[in-house]
XYZ file of C-alpha atoms in Angstrom:
645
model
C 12.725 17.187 50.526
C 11.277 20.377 49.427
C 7.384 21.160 48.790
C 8.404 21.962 45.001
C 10.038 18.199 45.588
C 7.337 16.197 47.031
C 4.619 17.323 44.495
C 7.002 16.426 41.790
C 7.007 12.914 43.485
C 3.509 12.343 43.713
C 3.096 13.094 40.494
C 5.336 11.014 39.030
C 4.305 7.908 41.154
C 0.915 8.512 40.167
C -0.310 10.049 43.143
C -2.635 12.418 42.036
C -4.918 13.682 44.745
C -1.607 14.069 47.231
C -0.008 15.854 43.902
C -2.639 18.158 43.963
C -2.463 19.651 47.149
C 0.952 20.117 47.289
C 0.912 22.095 44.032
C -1.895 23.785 45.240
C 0.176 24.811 48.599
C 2.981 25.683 46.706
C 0.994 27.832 44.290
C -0.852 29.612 47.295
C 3.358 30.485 48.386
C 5.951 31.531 45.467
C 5.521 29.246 42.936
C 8.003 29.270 39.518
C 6.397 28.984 36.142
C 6.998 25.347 35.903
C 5.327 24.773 38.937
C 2.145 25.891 37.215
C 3.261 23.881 33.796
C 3.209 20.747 35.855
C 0.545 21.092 37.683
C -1.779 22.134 34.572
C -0.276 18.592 33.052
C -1.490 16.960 36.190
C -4.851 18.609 35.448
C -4.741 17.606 31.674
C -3.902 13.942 32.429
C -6.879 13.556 34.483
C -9.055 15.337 31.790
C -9.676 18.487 33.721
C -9.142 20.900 30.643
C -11.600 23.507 31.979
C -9.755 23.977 35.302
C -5.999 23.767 33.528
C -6.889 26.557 31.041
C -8.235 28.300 34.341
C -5.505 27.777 36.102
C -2.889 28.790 33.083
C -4.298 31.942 32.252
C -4.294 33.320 35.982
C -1.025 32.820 35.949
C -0.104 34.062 32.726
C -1.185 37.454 33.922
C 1.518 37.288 35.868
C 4.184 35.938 32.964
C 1.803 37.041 29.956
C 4.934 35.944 28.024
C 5.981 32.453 29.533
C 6.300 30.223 26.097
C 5.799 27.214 28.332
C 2.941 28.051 29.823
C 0.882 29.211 26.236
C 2.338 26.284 24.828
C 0.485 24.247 27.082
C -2.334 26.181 27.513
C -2.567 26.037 23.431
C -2.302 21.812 24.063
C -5.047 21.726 26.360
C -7.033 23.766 24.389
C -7.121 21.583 22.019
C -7.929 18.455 23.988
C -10.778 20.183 25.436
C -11.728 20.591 21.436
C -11.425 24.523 22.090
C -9.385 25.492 18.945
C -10.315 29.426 18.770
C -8.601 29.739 22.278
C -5.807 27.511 21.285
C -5.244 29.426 17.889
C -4.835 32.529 21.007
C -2.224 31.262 22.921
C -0.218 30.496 20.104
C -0.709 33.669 18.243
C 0.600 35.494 21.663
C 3.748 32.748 21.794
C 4.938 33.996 17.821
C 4.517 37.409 18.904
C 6.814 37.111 21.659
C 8.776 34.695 20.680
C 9.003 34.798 16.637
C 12.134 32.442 16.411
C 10.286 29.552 18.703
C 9.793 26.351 17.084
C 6.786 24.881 19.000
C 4.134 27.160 18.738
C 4.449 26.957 14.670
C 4.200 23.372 15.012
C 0.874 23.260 17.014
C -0.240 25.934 14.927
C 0.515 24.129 11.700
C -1.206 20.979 13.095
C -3.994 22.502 14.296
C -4.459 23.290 10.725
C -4.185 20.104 9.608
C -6.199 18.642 11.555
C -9.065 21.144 10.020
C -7.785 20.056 6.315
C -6.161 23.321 5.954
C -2.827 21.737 4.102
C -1.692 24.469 1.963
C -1.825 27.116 5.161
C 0.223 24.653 7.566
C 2.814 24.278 4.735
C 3.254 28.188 3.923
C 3.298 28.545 7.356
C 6.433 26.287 7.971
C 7.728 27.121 4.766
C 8.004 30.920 6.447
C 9.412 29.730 9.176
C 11.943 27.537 7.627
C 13.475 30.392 5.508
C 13.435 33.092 8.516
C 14.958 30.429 10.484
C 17.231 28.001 8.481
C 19.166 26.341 11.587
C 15.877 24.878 12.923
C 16.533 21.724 12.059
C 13.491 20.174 13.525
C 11.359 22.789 11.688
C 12.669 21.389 8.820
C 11.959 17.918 10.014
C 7.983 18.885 10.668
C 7.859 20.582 7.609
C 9.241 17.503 5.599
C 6.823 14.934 7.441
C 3.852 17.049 6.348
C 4.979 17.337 2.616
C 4.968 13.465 2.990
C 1.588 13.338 3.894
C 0.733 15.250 1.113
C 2.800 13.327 -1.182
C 4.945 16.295 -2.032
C 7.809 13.961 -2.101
C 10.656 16.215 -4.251
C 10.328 18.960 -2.064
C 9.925 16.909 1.633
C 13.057 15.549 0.404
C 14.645 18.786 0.208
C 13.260 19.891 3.551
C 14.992 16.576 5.274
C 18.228 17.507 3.700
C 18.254 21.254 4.704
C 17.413 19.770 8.161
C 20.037 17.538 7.938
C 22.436 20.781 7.344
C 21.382 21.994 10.855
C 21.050 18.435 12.970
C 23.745 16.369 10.762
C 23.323 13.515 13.395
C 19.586 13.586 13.468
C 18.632 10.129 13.127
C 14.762 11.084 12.375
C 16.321 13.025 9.265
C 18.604 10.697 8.158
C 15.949 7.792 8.552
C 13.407 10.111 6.295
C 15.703 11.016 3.512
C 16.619 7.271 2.791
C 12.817 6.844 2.650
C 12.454 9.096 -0.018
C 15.635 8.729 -1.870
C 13.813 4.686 -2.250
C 10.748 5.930 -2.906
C 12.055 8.185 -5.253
C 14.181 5.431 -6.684
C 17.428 6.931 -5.659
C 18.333 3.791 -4.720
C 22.783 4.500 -5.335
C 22.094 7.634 -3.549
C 20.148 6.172 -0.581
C 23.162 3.836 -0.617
C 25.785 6.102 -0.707
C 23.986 8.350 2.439
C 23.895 5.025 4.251
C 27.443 4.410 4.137
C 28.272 7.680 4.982
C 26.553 7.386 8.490
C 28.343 6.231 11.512
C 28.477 2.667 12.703
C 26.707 3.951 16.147
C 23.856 5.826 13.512
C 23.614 2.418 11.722
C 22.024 0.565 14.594
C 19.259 3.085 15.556
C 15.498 1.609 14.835
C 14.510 4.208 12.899
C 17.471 4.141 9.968
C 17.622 0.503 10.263
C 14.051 0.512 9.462
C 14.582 2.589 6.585
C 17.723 0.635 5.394
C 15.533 -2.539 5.322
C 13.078 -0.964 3.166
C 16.062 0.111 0.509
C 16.781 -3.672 0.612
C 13.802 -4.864 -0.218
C 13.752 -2.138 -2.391
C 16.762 -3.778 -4.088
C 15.019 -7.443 -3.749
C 17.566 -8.295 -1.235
C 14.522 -9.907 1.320
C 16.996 -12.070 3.149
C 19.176 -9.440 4.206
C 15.816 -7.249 5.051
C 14.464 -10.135 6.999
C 17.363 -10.143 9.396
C 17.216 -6.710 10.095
C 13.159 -6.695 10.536
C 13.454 -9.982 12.687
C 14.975 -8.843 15.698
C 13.939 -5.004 15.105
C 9.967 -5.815 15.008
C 10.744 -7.159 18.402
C 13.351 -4.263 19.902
C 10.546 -1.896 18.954
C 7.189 -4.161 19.146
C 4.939 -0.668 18.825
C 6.078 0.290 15.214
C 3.697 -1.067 13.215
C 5.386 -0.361 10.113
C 8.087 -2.975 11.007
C 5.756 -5.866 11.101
C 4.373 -4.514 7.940
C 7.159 -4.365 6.167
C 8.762 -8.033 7.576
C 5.108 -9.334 6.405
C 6.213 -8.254 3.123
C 9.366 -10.005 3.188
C 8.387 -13.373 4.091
C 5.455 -12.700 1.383
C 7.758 -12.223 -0.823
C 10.016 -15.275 -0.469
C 6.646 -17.470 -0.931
C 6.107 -17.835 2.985
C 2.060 -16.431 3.022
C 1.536 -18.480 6.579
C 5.215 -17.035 8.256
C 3.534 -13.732 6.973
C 0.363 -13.627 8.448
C 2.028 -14.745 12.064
C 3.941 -11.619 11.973
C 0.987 -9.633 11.078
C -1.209 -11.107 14.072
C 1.515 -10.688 16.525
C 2.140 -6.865 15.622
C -1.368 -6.336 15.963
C -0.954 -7.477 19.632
C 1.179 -4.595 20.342
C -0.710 -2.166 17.983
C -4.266 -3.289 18.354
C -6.739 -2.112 15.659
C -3.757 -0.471 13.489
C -5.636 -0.285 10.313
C -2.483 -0.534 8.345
C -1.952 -4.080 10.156
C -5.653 -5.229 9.782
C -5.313 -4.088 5.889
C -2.499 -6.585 5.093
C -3.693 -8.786 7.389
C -6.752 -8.727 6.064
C -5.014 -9.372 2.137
C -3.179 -12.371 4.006
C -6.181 -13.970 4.741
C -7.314 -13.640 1.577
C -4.115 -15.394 0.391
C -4.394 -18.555 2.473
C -7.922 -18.901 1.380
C -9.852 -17.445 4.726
C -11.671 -14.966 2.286
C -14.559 -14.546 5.190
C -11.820 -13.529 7.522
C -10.447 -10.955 5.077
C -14.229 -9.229 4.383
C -14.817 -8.986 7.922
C -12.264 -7.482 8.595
C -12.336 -4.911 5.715
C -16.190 -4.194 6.582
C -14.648 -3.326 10.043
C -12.832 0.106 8.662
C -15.866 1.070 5.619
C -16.229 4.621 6.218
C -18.010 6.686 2.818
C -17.644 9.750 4.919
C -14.086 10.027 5.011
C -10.896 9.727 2.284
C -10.593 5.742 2.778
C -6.704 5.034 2.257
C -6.142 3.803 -1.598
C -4.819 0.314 0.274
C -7.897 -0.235 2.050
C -10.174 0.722 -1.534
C -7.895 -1.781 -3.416
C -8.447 -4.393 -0.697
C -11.994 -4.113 -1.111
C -12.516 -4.205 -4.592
C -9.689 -7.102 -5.125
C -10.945 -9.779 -2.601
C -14.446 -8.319 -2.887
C -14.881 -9.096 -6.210
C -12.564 -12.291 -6.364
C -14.831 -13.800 -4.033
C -18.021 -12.633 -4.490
C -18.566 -11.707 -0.903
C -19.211 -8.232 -1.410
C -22.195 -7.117 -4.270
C -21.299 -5.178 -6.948
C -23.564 -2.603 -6.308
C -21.592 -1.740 -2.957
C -18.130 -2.005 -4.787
C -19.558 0.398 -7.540
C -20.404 2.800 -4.153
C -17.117 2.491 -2.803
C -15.462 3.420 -6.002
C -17.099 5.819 -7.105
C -17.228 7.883 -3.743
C -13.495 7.307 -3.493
C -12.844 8.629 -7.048
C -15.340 11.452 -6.319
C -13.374 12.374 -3.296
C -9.922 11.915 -4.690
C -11.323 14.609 -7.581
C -11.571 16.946 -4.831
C -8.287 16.900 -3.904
C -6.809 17.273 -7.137
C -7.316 19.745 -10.240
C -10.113 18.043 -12.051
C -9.458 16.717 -15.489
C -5.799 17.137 -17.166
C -6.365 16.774 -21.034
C -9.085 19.370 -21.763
C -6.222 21.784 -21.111
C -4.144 20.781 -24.191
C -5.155 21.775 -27.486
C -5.654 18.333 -29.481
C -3.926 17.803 -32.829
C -6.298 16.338 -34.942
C -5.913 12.745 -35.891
C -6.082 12.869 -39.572
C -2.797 11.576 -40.928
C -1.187 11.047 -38.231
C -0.318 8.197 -36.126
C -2.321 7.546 -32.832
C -0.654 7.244 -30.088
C -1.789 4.618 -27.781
C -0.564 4.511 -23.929
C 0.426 1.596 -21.491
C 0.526 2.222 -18.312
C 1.551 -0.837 -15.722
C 3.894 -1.414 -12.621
C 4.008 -4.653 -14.088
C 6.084 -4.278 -16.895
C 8.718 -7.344 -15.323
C 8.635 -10.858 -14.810
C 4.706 -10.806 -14.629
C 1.780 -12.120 -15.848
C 0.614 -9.048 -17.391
C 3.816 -8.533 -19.101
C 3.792 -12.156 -20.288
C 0.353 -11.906 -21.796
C 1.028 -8.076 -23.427
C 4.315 -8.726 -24.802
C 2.855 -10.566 -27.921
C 0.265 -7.847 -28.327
C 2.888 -4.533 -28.226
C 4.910 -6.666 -31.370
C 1.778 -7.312 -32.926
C 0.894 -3.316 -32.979
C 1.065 -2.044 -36.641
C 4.062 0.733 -36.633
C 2.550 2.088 -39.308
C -0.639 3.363 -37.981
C 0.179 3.669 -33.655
C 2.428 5.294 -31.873
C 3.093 2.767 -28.641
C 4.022 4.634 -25.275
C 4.442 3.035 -21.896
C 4.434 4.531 -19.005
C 6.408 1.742 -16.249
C 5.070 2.882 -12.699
C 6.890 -0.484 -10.887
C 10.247 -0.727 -9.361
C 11.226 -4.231 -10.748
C 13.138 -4.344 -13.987
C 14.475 -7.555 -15.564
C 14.819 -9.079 -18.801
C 11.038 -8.735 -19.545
C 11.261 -5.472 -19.156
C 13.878 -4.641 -21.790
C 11.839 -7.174 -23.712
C 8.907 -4.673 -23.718
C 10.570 -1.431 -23.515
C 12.174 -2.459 -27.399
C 8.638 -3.447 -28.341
C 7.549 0.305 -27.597
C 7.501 3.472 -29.406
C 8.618 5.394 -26.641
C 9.314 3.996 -22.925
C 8.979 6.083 -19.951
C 10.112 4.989 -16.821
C 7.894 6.998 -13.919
C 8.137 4.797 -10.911
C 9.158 8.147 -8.320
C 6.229 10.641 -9.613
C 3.127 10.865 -7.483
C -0.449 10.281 -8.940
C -0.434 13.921 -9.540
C 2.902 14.362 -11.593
C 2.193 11.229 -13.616
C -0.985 12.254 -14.582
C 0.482 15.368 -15.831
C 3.272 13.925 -17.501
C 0.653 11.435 -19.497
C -1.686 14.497 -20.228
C 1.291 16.371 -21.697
C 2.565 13.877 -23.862
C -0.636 14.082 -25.467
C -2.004 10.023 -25.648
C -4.959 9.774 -27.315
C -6.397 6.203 -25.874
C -4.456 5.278 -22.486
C -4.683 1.037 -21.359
C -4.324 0.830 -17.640
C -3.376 -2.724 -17.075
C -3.529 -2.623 -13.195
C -6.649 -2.262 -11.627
C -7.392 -2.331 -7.845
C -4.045 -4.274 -7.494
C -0.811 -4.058 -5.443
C 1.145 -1.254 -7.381
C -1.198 -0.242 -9.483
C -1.864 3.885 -10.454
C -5.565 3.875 -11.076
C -5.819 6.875 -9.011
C -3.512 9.053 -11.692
C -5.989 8.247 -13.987
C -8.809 9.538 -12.313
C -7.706 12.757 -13.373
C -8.455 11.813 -16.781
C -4.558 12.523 -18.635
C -6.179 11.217 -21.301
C -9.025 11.570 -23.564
C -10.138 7.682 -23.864
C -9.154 5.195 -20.737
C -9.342 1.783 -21.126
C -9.005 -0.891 -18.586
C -7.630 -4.318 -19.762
C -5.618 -7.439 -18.494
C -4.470 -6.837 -15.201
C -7.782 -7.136 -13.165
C -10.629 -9.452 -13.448
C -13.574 -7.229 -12.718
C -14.692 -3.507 -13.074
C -13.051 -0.408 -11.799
C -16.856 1.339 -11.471
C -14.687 4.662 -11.617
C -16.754 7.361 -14.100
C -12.831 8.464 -15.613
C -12.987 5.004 -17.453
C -14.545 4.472 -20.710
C -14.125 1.142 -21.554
C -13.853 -2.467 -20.382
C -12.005 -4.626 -22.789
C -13.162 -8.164 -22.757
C -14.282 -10.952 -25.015
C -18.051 -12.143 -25.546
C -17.519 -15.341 -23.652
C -15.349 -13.322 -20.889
C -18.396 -11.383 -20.583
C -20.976 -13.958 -20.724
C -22.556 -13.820 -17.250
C -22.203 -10.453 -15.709
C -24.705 -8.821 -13.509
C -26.727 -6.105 -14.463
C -24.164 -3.477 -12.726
C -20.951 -4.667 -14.520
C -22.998 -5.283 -17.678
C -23.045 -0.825 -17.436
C -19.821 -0.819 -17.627
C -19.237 0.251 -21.190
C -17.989 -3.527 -22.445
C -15.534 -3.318 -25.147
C -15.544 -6.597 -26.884
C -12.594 -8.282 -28.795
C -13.292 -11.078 -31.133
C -11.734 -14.658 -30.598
C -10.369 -14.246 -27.233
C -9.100 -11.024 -25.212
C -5.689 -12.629 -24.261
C -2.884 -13.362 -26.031
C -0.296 -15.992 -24.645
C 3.504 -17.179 -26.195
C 5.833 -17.964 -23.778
C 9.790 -18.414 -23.987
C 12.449 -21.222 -23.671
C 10.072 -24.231 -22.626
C 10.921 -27.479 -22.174
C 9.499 -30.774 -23.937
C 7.390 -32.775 -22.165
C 8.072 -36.442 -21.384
C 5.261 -37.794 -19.746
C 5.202 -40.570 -17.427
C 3.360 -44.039 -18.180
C 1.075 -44.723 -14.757
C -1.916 -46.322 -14.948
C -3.844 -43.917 -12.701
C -5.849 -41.149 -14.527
C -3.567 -37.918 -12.930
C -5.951 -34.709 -12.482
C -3.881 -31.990 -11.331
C -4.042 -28.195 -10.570
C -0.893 -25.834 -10.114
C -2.947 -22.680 -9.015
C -2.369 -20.949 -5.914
C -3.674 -21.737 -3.267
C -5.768 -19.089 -1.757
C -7.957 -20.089 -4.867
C -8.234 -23.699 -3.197
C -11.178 -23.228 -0.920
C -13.881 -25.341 0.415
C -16.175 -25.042 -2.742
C -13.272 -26.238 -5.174
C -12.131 -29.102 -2.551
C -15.255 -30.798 -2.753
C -15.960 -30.336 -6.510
C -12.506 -32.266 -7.176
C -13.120 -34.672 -4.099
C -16.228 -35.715 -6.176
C -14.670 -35.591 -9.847
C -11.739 -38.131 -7.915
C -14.021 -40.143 -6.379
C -16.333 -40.794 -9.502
C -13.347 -41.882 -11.561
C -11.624 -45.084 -10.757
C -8.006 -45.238 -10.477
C -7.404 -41.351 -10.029
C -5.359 -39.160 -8.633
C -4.821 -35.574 -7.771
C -1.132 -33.501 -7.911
C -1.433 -30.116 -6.256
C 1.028 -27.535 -6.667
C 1.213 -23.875 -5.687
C 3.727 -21.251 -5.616
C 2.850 -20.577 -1.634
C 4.515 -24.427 -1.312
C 7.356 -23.422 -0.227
C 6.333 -23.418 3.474
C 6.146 -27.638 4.443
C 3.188 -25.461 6.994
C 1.048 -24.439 3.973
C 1.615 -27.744 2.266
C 0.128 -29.687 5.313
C -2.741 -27.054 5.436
C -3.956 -27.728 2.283
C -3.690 -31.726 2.069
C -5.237 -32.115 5.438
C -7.912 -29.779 4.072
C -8.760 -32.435 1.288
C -8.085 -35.186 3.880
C -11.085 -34.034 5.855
C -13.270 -33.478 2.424
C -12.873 -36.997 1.948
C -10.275 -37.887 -0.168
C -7.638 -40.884 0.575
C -4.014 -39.669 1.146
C -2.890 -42.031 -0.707
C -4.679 -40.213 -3.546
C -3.293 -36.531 -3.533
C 0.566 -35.468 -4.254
C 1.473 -32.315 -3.201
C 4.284 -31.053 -5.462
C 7.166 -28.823 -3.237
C 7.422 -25.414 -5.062
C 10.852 -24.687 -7.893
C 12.172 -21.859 -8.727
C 12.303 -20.708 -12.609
C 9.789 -20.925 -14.958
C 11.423 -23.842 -17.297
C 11.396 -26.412 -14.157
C 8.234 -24.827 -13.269
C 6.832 -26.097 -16.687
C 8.641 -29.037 -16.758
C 6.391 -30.324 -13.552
C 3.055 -30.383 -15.913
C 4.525 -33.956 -16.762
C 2.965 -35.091 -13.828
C -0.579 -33.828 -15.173
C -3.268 -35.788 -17.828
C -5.896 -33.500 -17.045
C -6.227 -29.754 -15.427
C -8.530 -29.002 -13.036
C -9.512 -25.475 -12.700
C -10.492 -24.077 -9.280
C -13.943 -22.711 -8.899
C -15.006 -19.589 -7.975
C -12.021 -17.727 -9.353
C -10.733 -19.679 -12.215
C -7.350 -19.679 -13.567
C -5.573 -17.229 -16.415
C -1.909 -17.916 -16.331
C -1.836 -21.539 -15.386
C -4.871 -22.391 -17.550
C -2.514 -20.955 -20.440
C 1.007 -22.661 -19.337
C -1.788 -26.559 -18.683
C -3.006 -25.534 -22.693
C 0.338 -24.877 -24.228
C 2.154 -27.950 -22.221
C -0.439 -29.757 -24.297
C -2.701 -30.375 -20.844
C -6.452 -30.440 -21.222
C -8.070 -28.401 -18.731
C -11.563 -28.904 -17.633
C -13.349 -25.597 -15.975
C -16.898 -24.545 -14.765
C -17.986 -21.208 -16.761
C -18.578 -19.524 -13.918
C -20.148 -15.691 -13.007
C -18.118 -12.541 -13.612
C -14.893 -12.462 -15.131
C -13.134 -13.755 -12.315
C -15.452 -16.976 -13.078
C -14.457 -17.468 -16.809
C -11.244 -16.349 -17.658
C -10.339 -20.098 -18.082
C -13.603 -20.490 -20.283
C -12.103 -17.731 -22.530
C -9.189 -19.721 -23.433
């Protein structure tokens, strides 16, 4: 075995010190430029970036040109958090080698990581067009466009790749990303079956094929993908992620939160992980869990992801765990940073018409314009609009569409369907179509926009329906509520510019429901059909007592997490060990559709609402199945949306 042999040994059995001197002998003889490359990584793994930067530029008096060695003399650099000298060694790759790939991408990165976007992307833009058949230029250049949320053109960059590396599986994987999240869905399709049956079973375009199905609400077929992939490739977090979402999806919250602990044990402190883990807690009523572990990733000094902001402010303020007056910080130095990044306000740029004789228009802007409880609630409030006097425009940001959703869409002036434009291009869209009071219906949850509108499209914002507390953001100018909805607020959310609406805020006629026919027991039959995150300790004994005080009673639970016999047991032996006879509680399995859904109220004399968070939607369905429901007016809105009704 050679010398240049034995110190590649060592070093690869982890033999460091005996690496060393052999290197160091065959340095001192005739040693080859990768001689010195490996031995400089040798240095770098052992954090010796002084003595490898030492050691590279001796020898690259001797091959001032070696691409290698700059390349690596650039990485170290930047380990040892020496970026001037870095920016040097790359600078003196390009000018040697112009049509080399890897110094533009540490370049580019290296601007990144100082915030310098636009620079990295000119920079690989340049590149790109000089050198068309890099495909993996085209492949970095895409990936950063991502991050920026460029998504039009990073799509373009993937497919120009694509032209150079056909069989790149990175590339193919990225453009069926986009084409979903651009709601290409036929043409993400068609790509897919155009790949080989050998491409079809690599992790990354599987990964992205399962997303296009659950895209498509296919989540069985996605969960057998993501079932044996999250364990072929146990380090992507994204895979647990996205097979959380599945069996979320199908009703299975406890199956869900498994797969979210056990990817964490592979990618310990992921914040993506601990986000939805975090929101899963939250959903199987742990609601301490979920703040602690939210607290955990607060950071006002930094761009907080819009996931982890939502988080906050949902289960924050649902639970009461987390003051207003540090959700009206978080918000408002998220919206102030997010203003940074963009252009400032959109509609001062438009010349208004003025409103005399002419009809306002009046914007609607919800991903949940489906199968929904917001659309339920709006639907009757769009045909109530008088023609005459509004304009109605909605903007649909979700990617469900069903028979609700033509239901609205014909109860609108104009319907605009923006689900694939950015926060950025749907704010512009709104601003130029000129709405003169925009409703967002979303709030901090799951698909909502709020960010688009903190570029203020419009001239008046108005948040309504969808969420159960404040936004604290400065772009909104109203609150709509009712005087009994607002009855108890704090002196923070009392600021924020309440917009009240005589005899109740919410308006509530739902289709095709059965007639009742009640059962004759003897036993007094309380009953609550909310889900059960809302079920927590506080609302278990308060309906333990109100069972125990009245003779010959009974309780029937029923959620829409019952579909796992796991949650089901959770939640009875929860009331078990409150105090309450077995013999005293039914636990109703879930059904599908919202007729037999309806139908089940049969079983109910009287509704119970749960306490802190009260009930909207099932307090409505209890009322108009001709159920009494009995509810504690509590604080907030989240406390008294039951009291409203």
């Amino acid at each position: 075995m050679t010398l240049r042999q034995r110190a590649r040994f060592a070093q690869l059995h982890g033999n460091h010190e005996e690496a060393e001197k052999l290197y160091q002998a065959l340095i001192a003889e005739d040693c080859l430029p990768e001689d010195v490359g490996n031995f400089g990584a040798l240095l770098n793994q052992q954090g010796r970036f002084k003595e490898a930067i030492l050691l590279y530029e001796k020898h690259l008096k001797k091959w001032p040109k070696n691409l290698q060695i700059l390349c690596n003399a650039a990485n170290v650099s930047i380990k040892g958090k020496d970026q001037k000298k870095a920016i040097s060694f790359l600078e003196k790759a390009l000018k040697s080698h112009p049509k080399a790939f890897q110094p533009i991408r540490q370049l580019s990165r290296i601007l990144l990581i100082n915030q310098n976007e636009q620079n990295a992307v000119a920079l690989l833009e340049t590149f790109c067009e000089r050198n068309p058949e890099q495909g993996l230029a085209w492949l970095e250049l895409g990936v950063v466009l991502c991050q920026l949320n460029v998504t039009e053109k990073a799509l373009k960059a993937f497919e120009h790749g694509s032209k150079a590396l056909p069989e790149h599986s990175g590339l193919i994987a990225n453009r069926l990303t986009l084409l979903k999240d651009l709601n290409h869905i036929e043409e993400a399709e068609k790509l897919y079956k155009s790949i080989s049956l050998e491409k079809k079973s690599d992790p990354n375009i599987l990964g992205a094929w399962a997303g296009i199905l659950m895209r498509r609400q296919k989540i069985e077929e996605a969960i057998e993908i993501l079932n044996p992939l999250s364990n072929r490739k146990p380090d992507n977090a994204s895979h647990w992620i996205n097979l959380s979402a599945c069996q979320k999806a199908i009703k299975c919250n406890l199956a869900s939160q498994k797969s979210l602990k056990k990817g964490l044990r592979y990618c310990p402190n992921n914040e993506d992980l601990e986000q939805a883990l975090a929101q899963s807690f939250s959903e199987t009523g742990n609601a301490s869990k979920a703040i602690k572990l939210l607290k955990k990733h607060i950071n006002l000094n930094k761009v907080m992801k819009d996931t982890h902001i939502f988080n906050l402010q949902f289960i924050g303020a649902g639970t009461g765990l987390i003051s207003s007056e540090e959700l009206s910080k978080i918000a408002k130095c998220w919206e102030e940073k997010s203003l940074k990044e963009g252009v400032g306000p959109l509609w001062p740029d438009r010349l208004r018409k003025s409103s005399t004789n002419r009809k306002l228009r009046i914007g609607y802007i919800s991903s949940d314009f489906c199968n929904h409880p917001v659309a339920r609630f709006l639907l009757q409030i769009l045909q109530s609009h008088n023609k005459d006097s509004y304009e109605i425009i909605a903007f649909s940001c979700g990617p469900y569409k069903d028979k609700m959703t033509e239901l609205i869409s014909k109860s609108c002036t104009e319907w605009h369907d923006l689900s694939s434009a950015n926060d950025m291009e749907l704010a512009r869209i709104i601003a130029d179509l000129r709405i003169d009071v925009l409703i967002e219906l979303g709030g901090y949850t799951g698909l909502s926009r709020l960010r688009s509108l903190i570029y203020k499209p419009a001239p008046v914002q108005l948040s309504y329906l969808g969420y159960f507390a404040p936004t604290y953001l400065e772009c909104m100018d109203g609150w709509i509520g009712d005087k009994e909805l607002f009855g108890s607020l704090n002196t923070i959310d009392q600021d924020e510019n309440l917009v009240l609406v005589d005899g109740g805020y919410m308006s509530f006629k739902p289709l095709n429901l059965p007639i009742l026919e009640r059962g004759n027991g003897e036993k007094i039959r309380f009953g609550t059909f909310n889900n059960s995150r809302k079920i927590n300790a506080e609302t278990i004994s308060l309906f333990c007592n109100i069972l125990n005080e009245v003779p010959n009673s009974e309780l029937v639970v029923k959620s829409i997490t019952f579909v796992e016999k796991e949650e089901q047991e959770r939640i009875k032996n929860l009331f078990i060990q409150a105090g309450l006879q077995s013999n005293k509680l039914t636990i109703l399995d879930w059904v599908s559709g919202t007729e037999s859904h309806m139908a089940l109220y049969k079983w109910v004399d009287i509704a119970l609402d749960p306490i802190p968070y009260g009930g909207a939607t099932t307090t409505a369905e209890a009322l108009w199945m001709g159920v009494p429901v009995i509810t504690h007016a509590g604080k907030g809105m989240a406390g008294r949306l039951s009291s409203s009704l």
